[in-house]
GROMACS .gro file of C-alpha atoms in nm:
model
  104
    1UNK     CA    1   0.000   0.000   0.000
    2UNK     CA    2   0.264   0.239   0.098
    3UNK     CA    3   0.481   0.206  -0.270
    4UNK     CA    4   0.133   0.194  -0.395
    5UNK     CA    5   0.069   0.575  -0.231
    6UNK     CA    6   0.466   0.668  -0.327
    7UNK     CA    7   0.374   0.611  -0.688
    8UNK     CA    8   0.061   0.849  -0.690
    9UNK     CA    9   0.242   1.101  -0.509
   10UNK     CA   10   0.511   1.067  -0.782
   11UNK     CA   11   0.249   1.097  -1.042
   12UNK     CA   12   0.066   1.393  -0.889
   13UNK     CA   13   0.385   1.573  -0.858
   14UNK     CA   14   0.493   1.506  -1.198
   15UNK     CA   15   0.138   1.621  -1.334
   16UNK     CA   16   0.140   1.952  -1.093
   17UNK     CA   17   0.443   2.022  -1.257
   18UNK     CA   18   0.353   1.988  -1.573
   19UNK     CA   19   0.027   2.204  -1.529
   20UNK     CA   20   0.244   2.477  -1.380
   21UNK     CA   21   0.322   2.561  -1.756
   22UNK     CA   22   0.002   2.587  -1.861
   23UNK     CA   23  -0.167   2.806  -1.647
   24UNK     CA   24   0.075   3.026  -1.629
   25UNK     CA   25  -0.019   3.356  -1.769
   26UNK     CA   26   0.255   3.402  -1.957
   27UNK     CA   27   0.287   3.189  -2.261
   28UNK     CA   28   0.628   3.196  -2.324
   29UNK     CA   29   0.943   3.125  -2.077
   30UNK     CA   30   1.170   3.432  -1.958
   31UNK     CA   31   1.438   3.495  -2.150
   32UNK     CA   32   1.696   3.353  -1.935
   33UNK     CA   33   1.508   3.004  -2.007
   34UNK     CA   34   1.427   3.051  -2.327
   35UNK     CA   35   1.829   3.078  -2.423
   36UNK     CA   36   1.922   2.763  -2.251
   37UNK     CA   37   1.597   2.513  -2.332
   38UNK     CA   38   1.796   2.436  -2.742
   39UNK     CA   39   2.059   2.294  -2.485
   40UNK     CA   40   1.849   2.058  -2.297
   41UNK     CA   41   1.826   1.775  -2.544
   42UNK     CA   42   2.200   1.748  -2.674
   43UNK     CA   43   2.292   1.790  -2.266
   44UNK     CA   44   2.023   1.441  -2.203
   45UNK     CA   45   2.150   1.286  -2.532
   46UNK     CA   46   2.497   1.309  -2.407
   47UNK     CA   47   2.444   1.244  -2.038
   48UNK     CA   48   2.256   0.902  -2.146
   49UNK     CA   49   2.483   0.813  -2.408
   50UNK     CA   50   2.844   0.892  -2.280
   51UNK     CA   51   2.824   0.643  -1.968
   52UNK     CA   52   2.655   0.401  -2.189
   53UNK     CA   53   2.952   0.433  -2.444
   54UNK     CA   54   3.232   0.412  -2.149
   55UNK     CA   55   3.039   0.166  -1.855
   56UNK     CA   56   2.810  -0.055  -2.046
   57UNK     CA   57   2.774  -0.260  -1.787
   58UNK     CA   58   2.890   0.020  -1.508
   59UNK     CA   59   3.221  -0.006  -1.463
   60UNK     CA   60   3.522   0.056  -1.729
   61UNK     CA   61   3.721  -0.228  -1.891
   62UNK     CA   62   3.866  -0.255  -2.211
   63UNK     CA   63   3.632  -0.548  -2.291
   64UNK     CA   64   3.344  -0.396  -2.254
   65UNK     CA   65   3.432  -0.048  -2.366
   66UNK     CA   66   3.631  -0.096  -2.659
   67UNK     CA   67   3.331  -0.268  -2.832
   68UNK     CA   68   3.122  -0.009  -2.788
   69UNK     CA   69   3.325   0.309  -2.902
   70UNK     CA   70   3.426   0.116  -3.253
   71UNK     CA   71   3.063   0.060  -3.306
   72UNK     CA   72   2.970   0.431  -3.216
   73UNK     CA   73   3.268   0.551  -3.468
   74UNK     CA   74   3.147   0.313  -3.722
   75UNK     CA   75   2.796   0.436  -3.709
   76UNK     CA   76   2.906   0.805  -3.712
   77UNK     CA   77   3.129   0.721  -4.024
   78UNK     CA   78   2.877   0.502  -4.215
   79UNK     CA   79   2.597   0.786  -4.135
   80UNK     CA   80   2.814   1.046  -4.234
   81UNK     CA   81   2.936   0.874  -4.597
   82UNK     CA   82   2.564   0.686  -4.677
   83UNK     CA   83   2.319   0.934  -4.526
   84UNK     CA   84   2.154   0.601  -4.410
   85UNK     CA   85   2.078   0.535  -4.052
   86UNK     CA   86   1.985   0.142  -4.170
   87UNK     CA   87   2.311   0.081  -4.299
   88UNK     CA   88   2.505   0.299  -4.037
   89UNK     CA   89   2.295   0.061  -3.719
   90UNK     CA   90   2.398  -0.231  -3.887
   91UNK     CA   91   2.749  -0.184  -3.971
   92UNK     CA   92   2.807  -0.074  -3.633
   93UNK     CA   93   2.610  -0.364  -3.454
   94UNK     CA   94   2.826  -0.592  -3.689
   95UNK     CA   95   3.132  -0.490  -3.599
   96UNK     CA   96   3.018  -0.435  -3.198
   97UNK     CA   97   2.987  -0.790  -3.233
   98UNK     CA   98   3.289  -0.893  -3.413
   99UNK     CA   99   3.518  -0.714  -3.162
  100UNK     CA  100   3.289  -0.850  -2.866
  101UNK     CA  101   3.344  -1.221  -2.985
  102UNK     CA  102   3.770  -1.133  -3.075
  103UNK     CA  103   3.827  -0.949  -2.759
  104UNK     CA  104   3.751  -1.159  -2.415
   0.00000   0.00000   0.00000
């Protein structure tokens, strides 16, 4: 019952703050906001992204790490000569895999 009441808290809260936007009177953010919010998603992309590409599996080896940053170079290279995100995922999972079954 109690995780039960945590999660509606959690969901009220979450809804109160979105509603805060809304009824607002003013319909756009102050300018202070408004000049950092085109920084918010490459700031989550990175903060997910980075550990993921350094600590797959939370701590740093060369095992586990290596794998991963070949596979993120691959796909930026293969996206950046084909223009296709297809051919860039799947180059990159290929060799992710490759260098995952070579390296112990």
């Amino acid at each position: 019952m109690r995780d039960l009441l945590i999660l509606v808290a959690i969901g009220l809260g979450t809804y109160v703050l979105r509603a805060a936007f809304l009824v607002r009177a003013r319909p756009t953010p102050p300018a202070a906001l408004a000049r950092l919010l085109p920084h918010v998603g490459p700031a989550v992309l990175a903060a997910i992204t980075v550990p993921a590409l350094l600590a797959p599996r939370g701590v740093m080896s060369v095992g586990d790490t290596l794998p991963a940053l070949l596979a993120a170079a691959t796909a930026w290279l293969l996206w950046r000569r084909t223009r296709s995100l297809p051919v860039a995922l799947l180059g990159a999972l290929g060799l992710s895999f490759l260098t995952a079954w070579v390296l112990p």
